[in-house]
Amino acid sequence: MRLLTHNMLKCHVKNCTDPDKQYPLRFKDVQIEQIEYEPNEEFLVRMLPRLDWTALVKTAKDLNIAIPDSVPEDPASDQEFLQKLHTIIMETHVTEGSMVCDGCSHEYKITKGIANMLLAEHEI
Amino acid sequence: MSRPEHVAPPELFYGETEAKKYTGNSRIAAIQAEMTMRAVELLNLADDSSHYLLDIGCGSGLSGEVLEEDGHIWVGMDIAPSMLEIATDKDVEGDLFLQDIGQGVGFRPGTFDGAISISVLQWLCNADKTENRPRYRLQRFFSTLFMSLQRGARAVFQFYPENDTQVEMIMGIAMKCGFTGGLVVDYPNSKKARKFYLCLFAGQAAAGQKQELPQ
Ligand SMILES: [Zn+2]
């Protein structure tokens, strides 16, 4: 799973409703793989407003990935920034481990790159 | 012929053998690709650049591969682990989730530019386990999907409705969750070729701009 997609995720347990704790899901015991992907600046710029930067910084720091603390004023023309962003959100994949919700403690397992989002009966 | 969704729940029906059979069948693959292209066309994406799309019931990635060819970035979810395993073995580009869509989808508001779904929706209408209440599950699914889409984005579902009552139930619940839209029927006069696409609009892209059901 790309860090882009992780940044979009929030816990979907029915009674987990505290908006401050539903995301980012905290990575635990993860394995990371870099998979090369053709840079696409237009797509990055399109996605930028949808990213939760605070959540992304938190996640990146958890994974020991260097990341700018804030988005530059004119990101679309900042090549260096876009390149870093591309590496972080498009090429960094979590392949094993789990994601833990700080709101309800549900642990979503990741195996062979597939995140298990199935909930138990009492969570739906 | 009995409908597969009446035989067993999808994660059991598409066990390892069925999953391989389904993916390896070139006729099925061709039909899936064709329906995917039509669904993407019905999404009416603003331009031909890359979009961030959700593939609901992505299976082994047959539809995802079509999205990749079009340059889109996709996220796929399916309830059958054996299907997802084939997708990983094929190194598809999409991010994969093992997910029961009847439990809802967990994305922040406005995540996706669109969603497609090929031959999946009819499964959701089935009460295959006693705790599976179709209406509740459809509601949970449509309401969380609505939230996860950009305003004005579309979700297009190719599916095999069982009868008019089922279509009405699905539409009714989708509308209650905020969607507008309707049913597009391709080849309506051929029983064999006829295809149903439920086109849902998550609101309007801009104030005063009315979404028209495509032909
Ligand atoms: Zn939670």
CSV table of C-alpha atoms and ligand atoms in Angstrom, one decimal:
chain,number,residue,atom,x,y,z
A,1,MET,CA,0.0,0.0,0.0
A,2,ARG,CA,1.3,3.4,-1.0
A,3,LEU,CA,1.6,6.1,1.7
A,4,LEU,CA,-0.7,8.1,-0.5
A,5,THR,CA,-3.6,5.7,0.1
A,6,HIS,CA,-2.6,5.3,3.8
A,7,ASN,CA,-3.0,9.1,4.2
A,8,MET,CA,-6.6,8.8,2.8
A,9,LEU,CA,-7.6,6.0,5.2
A,10,LYS,CA,-9.6,6.4,8.3
A,11,CYS,CA,-10.9,3.8,10.8
A,12,HIS,CA,-14.3,2.6,9.7
A,13,VAL,CA,-15.4,0.8,12.9
A,14,LYS,CA,-19.0,1.9,13.5
A,15,ASN,CA,-18.6,3.4,16.9
A,16,CYS,CA,-15.2,4.9,16.4
A,17,THR,CA,-16.3,8.4,15.8
A,18,ASP,CA,-13.7,10.8,17.4
A,19,PRO,CA,-12.5,12.7,14.3
A,20,ASP,CA,-9.2,13.4,15.9
A,21,LYS,CA,-8.3,9.8,16.4
A,22,GLN,CA,-9.7,8.0,13.4
A,23,TYR,CA,-6.6,8.8,11.4
A,24,PRO,CA,-3.7,8.5,10.6
A,25,LEU,CA,-3.8,4.8,11.4
A,26,ARG,CA,-0.5,4.1,13.2
A,27,PHE,CA,1.9,1.7,11.6
A,28,LYS,CA,3.2,-1.1,13.7
A,29,ASP,CA,6.0,-3.6,12.9
A,30,VAL,CA,6.0,-2.7,9.2
A,31,GLN,CA,8.1,-3.7,6.3
A,32,ILE,CA,8.6,-1.1,3.6
A,33,GLU,CA,9.4,-1.5,-0.1
A,34,GLN,CA,10.3,1.2,-2.6
A,35,ILE,CA,8.7,0.5,-6.0
A,36,GLU,CA,9.7,2.8,-8.8
A,37,TYR,CA,6.8,4.6,-10.4
A,38,GLU,CA,6.8,7.1,-13.3
A,39,PRO,CA,6.7,10.6,-11.9
A,40,ASN,CA,3.4,12.4,-12.6
A,41,GLU,CA,3.5,16.0,-11.4
A,42,GLU,CA,0.0,16.8,-12.6
A,43,PHE,CA,-1.3,14.0,-10.4
A,44,LEU,CA,0.7,15.1,-7.4
A,45,VAL,CA,-0.5,18.6,-7.7
A,46,ARG,CA,-4.1,17.4,-8.0
A,47,MET,CA,-3.8,15.2,-4.9
A,48,LEU,CA,-1.9,17.8,-2.7
A,49,PRO,CA,-5.1,19.5,-1.4
A,50,ARG,CA,-6.5,16.1,-0.4
A,51,LEU,CA,-3.5,15.1,1.6
A,52,ASP,CA,-3.6,15.7,5.3
A,53,TRP,CA,-0.1,17.1,5.7
A,54,THR,CA,0.0,16.9,9.5
A,55,ALA,CA,-0.9,13.2,9.3
A,56,LEU,CA,1.6,12.6,6.5
A,57,VAL,CA,4.4,14.2,8.6
A,58,LYS,CA,3.5,12.1,11.6
A,59,THR,CA,3.4,8.9,9.6
A,60,ALA,CA,6.7,9.6,7.8
A,61,LYS,CA,8.5,10.4,11.1
A,62,ASP,CA,7.2,7.1,12.5
A,63,LEU,CA,8.8,5.3,9.5
A,64,ASN,CA,12.0,7.4,9.7
A,65,ILE,CA,11.3,9.0,6.3
A,66,ALA,CA,12.6,12.5,5.9
A,67,ILE,CA,9.8,14.9,4.9
A,68,PRO,CA,9.4,18.7,4.7
A,69,ASP,CA,7.4,20.0,7.7
A,70,SER,CA,5.1,22.1,5.5
A,71,VAL,CA,4.0,22.4,1.9
A,72,PRO,CA,5.9,25.2,0.1
A,73,GLU,CA,3.9,28.3,-1.0
A,74,ASP,CA,4.0,27.3,-4.7
A,75,PRO,CA,4.4,23.5,-4.7
A,76,ALA,CA,3.5,23.2,-8.4
A,77,SER,CA,6.8,24.9,-9.4
A,78,ASP,CA,9.0,23.4,-6.7
A,79,GLN,CA,10.7,20.5,-8.5
A,80,GLU,CA,12.7,19.4,-5.5
A,81,PHE,CA,9.6,19.3,-3.3
A,82,LEU,CA,7.5,17.4,-5.9
A,83,GLN,CA,10.3,14.9,-6.4
A,84,LYS,CA,10.5,14.2,-2.6
A,85,LEU,CA,6.7,14.0,-2.4
A,86,HIS,CA,6.6,11.5,-5.3
A,87,THR,CA,9.1,9.2,-3.6
A,88,ILE,CA,7.2,9.4,-0.3
A,89,ILE,CA,3.6,9.0,-1.3
A,90,MET,CA,3.8,7.2,-4.7
A,91,GLU,CA,6.9,4.9,-4.4
A,92,THR,CA,6.9,4.0,-0.7
A,93,HIS,CA,4.8,0.9,-0.1
A,94,VAL,CA,4.1,-0.9,3.2
A,95,THR,CA,4.0,-4.6,2.5
A,96,GLU,CA,3.8,-6.2,5.9
A,97,GLY,CA,2.8,-5.2,9.4
A,98,SER,CA,-0.3,-3.6,10.7
A,99,MET,CA,-2.2,-0.3,11.2
A,100,VAL,CA,-3.6,0.6,14.6
A,101,CYS,CA,-6.5,3.0,15.3
A,102,ASP,CA,-5.8,5.3,18.2
A,103,GLY,CA,-9.5,5.8,18.7
A,104,CYS,CA,-10.7,2.2,19.1
A,105,SER,CA,-7.4,0.2,19.0
A,106,HIS,CA,-8.6,-1.9,16.1
A,107,GLU,CA,-5.6,-3.4,14.4
A,108,TYR,CA,-5.7,-3.7,10.6
A,109,LYS,CA,-3.2,-6.3,9.4
A,110,ILE,CA,-1.2,-5.9,6.2
A,111,THR,CA,0.0,-9.1,4.5
A,112,LYS,CA,1.8,-9.3,1.2
A,113,GLY,CA,0.8,-5.7,0.6
A,114,ILE,CA,-2.9,-6.4,1.2
A,115,ALA,CA,-4.6,-4.6,4.0
A,116,ASN,CA,-7.3,-6.5,5.9
A,117,MET,CA,-10.1,-4.1,6.6
A,118,LEU,CA,-12.6,-6.7,7.7
A,119,LEU,CA,-14.4,-5.8,10.9
A,120,ALA,CA,-15.8,-8.0,13.6
A,121,GLU,CA,-19.6,-8.3,14.2
A,122,HIS,CA,-19.6,-5.9,17.1
A,123,GLU,CA,-17.7,-3.2,15.1
A,124,ILE,CA,-20.4,-2.9,12.3
B,1,MET,CA,-28.2,-21.9,-14.5
B,2,SER,CA,-28.1,-20.8,-10.9
B,3,ARG,CA,-26.7,-17.3,-10.1
B,4,PRO,CA,-23.4,-17.5,-8.4
B,5,GLU,CA,-24.5,-15.1,-5.6
B,6,HIS,CA,-27.2,-17.7,-4.7
B,7,VAL,CA,-24.7,-20.6,-4.4
B,8,ALA,CA,-22.4,-19.2,-1.7
B,9,PRO,CA,-21.0,-15.9,-0.4
B,10,PRO,CA,-18.4,-14.4,-2.7
B,11,GLU,CA,-15.4,-15.1,-0.5
B,12,LEU,CA,-16.4,-18.8,-0.6
B,13,PHE,CA,-17.6,-19.0,-4.1
B,14,TYR,CA,-14.4,-17.4,-5.5
B,15,GLY,CA,-12.2,-19.9,-3.7
B,16,GLU,CA,-8.8,-20.7,-5.2
B,17,THR,CA,-10.2,-22.9,-8.0
B,18,GLU,CA,-13.0,-20.5,-9.1
B,19,ALA,CA,-10.6,-17.5,-8.8
B,20,LYS,CA,-8.1,-19.1,-11.1
B,21,LYS,CA,-10.8,-20.3,-13.5
B,22,TYR,CA,-12.3,-16.8,-13.6
B,23,THR,CA,-9.1,-15.0,-14.2
B,24,GLY,CA,-7.7,-17.5,-16.7
B,25,ASN,CA,-10.8,-17.4,-18.9
B,26,SER,CA,-10.0,-15.1,-21.8
B,27,ARG,CA,-13.6,-14.6,-22.8
B,28,ILE,CA,-14.5,-13.4,-19.2
B,29,ALA,CA,-11.4,-11.2,-19.2
B,30,ALA,CA,-12.4,-9.6,-22.5
B,31,ILE,CA,-15.9,-8.9,-21.3
B,32,GLN,CA,-14.6,-7.5,-18.0
B,33,ALA,CA,-12.2,-5.2,-19.9
B,34,GLU,CA,-15.0,-4.0,-22.2
B,35,MET,CA,-17.3,-3.3,-19.3
B,36,THR,CA,-14.5,-1.5,-17.4
B,37,MET,CA,-13.9,0.8,-20.3
B,38,ARG,CA,-17.6,1.6,-20.6
B,39,ALA,CA,-17.7,2.3,-16.8
B,40,VAL,CA,-14.8,4.6,-17.1
B,41,GLU,CA,-16.4,6.4,-20.0
B,42,LEU,CA,-19.5,6.8,-17.9
B,43,LEU,CA,-17.4,8.4,-15.1
B,44,ASN,CA,-17.1,11.4,-17.4
B,45,LEU,CA,-13.8,12.4,-15.9
B,46,ALA,CA,-12.9,16.0,-16.5
B,47,ASP,CA,-9.9,15.5,-18.8
B,48,ASP,CA,-7.6,12.7,-19.9
B,49,SER,CA,-5.1,13.1,-17.1
B,50,SER,CA,-4.5,10.6,-14.3
B,51,HIS,CA,-7.2,10.3,-11.7
B,52,TYR,CA,-7.4,8.6,-8.3
B,53,LEU,CA,-10.1,5.9,-8.6
B,54,LEU,CA,-11.7,3.3,-6.4
B,55,ASP,CA,-12.4,-0.2,-7.9
B,56,ILE,CA,-15.1,-1.8,-5.8
B,57,GLY,CA,-14.8,-5.6,-6.0
B,58,CYS,CA,-11.5,-5.4,-7.9
B,59,GLY,CA,-11.1,-9.2,-7.9
B,60,SER,CA,-7.9,-10.4,-9.5
B,61,GLY,CA,-7.2,-7.0,-11.0
B,62,LEU,CA,-8.7,-7.4,-14.5
B,63,SER,CA,-10.5,-4.1,-14.3
B,64,GLY,CA,-7.5,-2.4,-12.5
B,65,GLU,CA,-5.3,-3.3,-15.4
B,66,VAL,CA,-7.6,-1.3,-17.7
B,67,LEU,CA,-7.4,1.6,-15.3
B,68,GLU,CA,-3.6,1.4,-15.3
B,69,GLU,CA,-3.5,1.5,-19.1
B,70,ASP,CA,-5.5,4.7,-19.0
B,71,GLY,CA,-2.8,6.2,-16.6
B,72,HIS,CA,-5.1,6.2,-13.5
B,73,ILE,CA,-4.0,5.4,-9.9
B,74,TRP,CA,-6.4,3.0,-8.3
B,75,VAL,CA,-7.3,1.5,-5.0
B,76,GLY,CA,-9.1,-1.9,-5.2
B,77,MET,CA,-11.1,-3.8,-2.6
B,78,ASP,CA,-12.5,-7.3,-2.7
B,79,ILE,CA,-13.8,-9.8,-0.2
B,80,ALA,CA,-12.2,-12.9,-1.8
B,81,PRO,CA,-8.6,-13.4,-0.6
B,82,SER,CA,-7.8,-15.8,-3.4
B,83,MET,CA,-8.7,-13.2,-6.0
B,84,LEU,CA,-6.5,-10.6,-4.3
B,85,GLU,CA,-3.7,-13.0,-4.1
B,86,ILE,CA,-3.8,-13.5,-7.9
B,87,ALA,CA,-3.7,-9.7,-8.2
B,88,THR,CA,-0.6,-9.4,-6.1
B,89,ASP,CA,1.1,-12.2,-8.0
B,90,LYS,CA,0.4,-10.3,-11.2
B,91,ASP,CA,2.1,-7.2,-9.6
B,92,VAL,CA,-0.9,-4.9,-10.3
B,93,GLU,CA,-0.2,-1.2,-9.5
B,94,GLY,CA,-3.3,-0.7,-7.4
B,95,ASP,CA,-3.4,-0.7,-3.6
B,96,LEU,CA,-5.3,-3.7,-2.4
B,97,PHE,CA,-7.8,-4.1,0.4
B,98,LEU,CA,-9.5,-7.2,1.8
B,99,GLN,CA,-12.8,-5.7,2.5
B,100,ASP,CA,-16.5,-6.4,2.9
B,101,ILE,CA,-18.1,-3.4,1.3
B,102,GLY,CA,-21.3,-4.0,3.3
B,103,GLN,CA,-19.3,-2.9,6.3
B,104,GLY,CA,-18.7,0.4,4.7
B,105,VAL,CA,-15.5,1.9,3.3
B,106,GLY,CA,-13.1,4.0,5.4
B,107,PHE,CA,-11.7,6.9,3.5
B,108,ARG,CA,-11.5,10.6,4.4
B,109,PRO,CA,-14.1,12.9,2.7
B,110,GLY,CA,-13.4,13.7,-0.9
B,111,THR,CA,-10.7,11.1,-1.4
B,112,PHE,CA,-11.6,9.8,-4.9
B,113,ASP,CA,-12.2,11.3,-8.3
B,114,GLY,CA,-14.5,8.4,-9.1
B,115,ALA,CA,-15.4,4.8,-8.4
B,116,ILE,CA,-16.2,1.8,-10.6
B,117,SER,CA,-17.5,-1.6,-9.9
B,118,ILE,CA,-17.8,-4.5,-12.3
B,119,SER,CA,-20.3,-7.4,-11.6
B,120,VAL,CA,-20.4,-6.9,-7.8
B,121,LEU,CA,-23.4,-5.0,-6.6
B,122,GLN,CA,-25.8,-8.0,-6.9
B,123,TRP,CA,-23.8,-9.8,-4.3
B,124,LEU,CA,-24.6,-7.1,-1.8
B,125,CYS,CA,-28.3,-7.8,-2.2
B,126,ASN,CA,-28.0,-11.3,-0.8
B,127,ALA,CA,-28.7,-12.4,2.7
B,128,ASP,CA,-26.1,-15.1,2.6
B,129,LYS,CA,-25.5,-15.2,6.3
B,130,THR,CA,-28.2,-14.6,8.9
B,131,GLU,CA,-26.5,-11.4,10.1
B,132,ASN,CA,-26.3,-10.0,6.6
B,133,ARG,CA,-29.2,-7.6,6.3
B,134,PRO,CA,-29.0,-6.4,2.7
B,135,ARG,CA,-30.7,-3.1,3.3
B,136,TYR,CA,-28.5,-2.1,6.2
B,137,ARG,CA,-25.4,-3.2,4.3
B,138,LEU,CA,-26.4,-1.3,1.2
B,139,GLN,CA,-27.0,1.8,3.3
B,140,ARG,CA,-23.7,1.5,5.1
B,141,PHE,CA,-21.9,1.1,1.8
B,142,PHE,CA,-23.5,3.9,-0.1
B,143,SER,CA,-23.3,6.4,2.7
B,144,THR,CA,-19.6,5.8,3.3
B,145,LEU,CA,-18.9,5.7,-0.4
B,146,PHE,CA,-20.7,9.1,-0.9
B,147,MET,CA,-18.4,10.7,1.7
B,148,SER,CA,-15.3,9.3,0.1
B,149,LEU,CA,-16.0,10.8,-3.3
B,150,GLN,CA,-15.1,14.3,-4.5
B,151,ARG,CA,-18.2,16.6,-4.9
B,152,GLY,CA,-19.6,16.0,-8.3
B,153,ALA,CA,-17.7,12.7,-8.8
B,154,ARG,CA,-19.4,9.6,-10.1
B,155,ALA,CA,-19.7,6.0,-9.1
B,156,VAL,CA,-20.6,3.6,-11.9
B,157,PHE,CA,-21.7,0.0,-11.2
B,158,GLN,CA,-22.1,-2.5,-13.9
B,159,PHE,CA,-24.2,-5.2,-12.4
B,160,TYR,CA,-26.7,-8.0,-13.0
B,161,PRO,CA,-29.9,-7.1,-11.3
B,162,GLU,CA,-32.2,-9.9,-10.5
B,163,ASN,CA,-35.5,-8.0,-11.1
B,164,ASP,CA,-37.0,-4.5,-11.0
B,165,THR,CA,-37.7,-4.7,-7.3
B,166,GLN,CA,-34.0,-5.2,-6.6
B,167,VAL,CA,-33.1,-2.2,-8.9
B,168,GLU,CA,-35.6,-0.1,-7.0
B,169,MET,CA,-34.3,-1.1,-3.6
B,170,ILE,CA,-30.7,-0.3,-4.6
B,171,MET,CA,-31.6,3.1,-6.2
B,172,GLY,CA,-33.9,4.0,-3.3
B,173,ILE,CA,-31.1,3.4,-0.8
B,174,ALA,CA,-28.5,5.2,-2.9
B,175,MET,CA,-30.7,8.3,-3.2
B,176,LYS,CA,-31.3,8.3,0.6
B,177,CYS,CA,-27.5,8.4,1.0
B,178,GLY,CA,-27.3,11.6,-1.1
B,179,PHE,CA,-26.6,10.2,-4.6
B,180,THR,CA,-28.6,11.2,-7.7
B,181,GLY,CA,-28.4,9.5,-11.0
B,182,GLY,CA,-30.0,6.4,-12.6
B,183,LEU,CA,-29.7,3.3,-14.7
B,184,VAL,CA,-28.1,3.2,-18.1
B,185,VAL,CA,-29.0,0.1,-20.1
B,186,ASP,CA,-26.7,-0.8,-23.1
B,187,TYR,CA,-28.1,-3.0,-25.8
B,188,PRO,CA,-31.5,-3.0,-24.3
B,189,ASN,CA,-33.0,-5.1,-27.1
B,190,SER,CA,-30.6,-8.0,-26.8
B,191,LYS,CA,-31.3,-10.3,-23.8
B,192,LYS,CA,-27.8,-11.7,-24.2
B,193,ALA,CA,-25.8,-8.5,-24.7
B,194,ARG,CA,-27.8,-6.3,-22.4
B,195,LYS,CA,-25.7,-4.6,-19.7
B,196,PHE,CA,-26.9,-2.5,-16.8
B,197,TYR,CA,-24.8,0.4,-15.4
B,198,LEU,CA,-26.0,2.2,-12.3
B,199,CYS,CA,-24.6,5.7,-12.6
B,200,LEU,CA,-24.5,7.6,-9.3
B,201,PHE,CA,-23.5,11.3,-8.9
B,202,ALA,CA,-22.1,12.5,-5.6
B,203,GLY,CA,-23.7,15.9,-5.8
B,204,GLN,CA,-22.9,18.6,-8.3
B,205,ALA,CA,-19.4,19.7,-9.3
B,206,ALA,CA,-20.3,23.4,-9.2
B,207,ALA,CA,-23.4,25.3,-8.0
B,208,GLY,CA,-26.1,25.3,-10.6
B,209,GLN,CA,-24.4,22.7,-12.7
B,210,LYS,CA,-26.9,19.8,-13.3
B,211,GLN,CA,-25.5,16.3,-13.9
B,212,GLU,CA,-27.1,14.6,-16.9
B,213,LEU,CA,-27.5,10.8,-17.2
B,214,PRO,CA,-25.3,9.8,-20.1
B,215,GLN,CA,-26.6,7.8,-23.1
C,1,ZN,ZN,-11.1,3.1,15.2
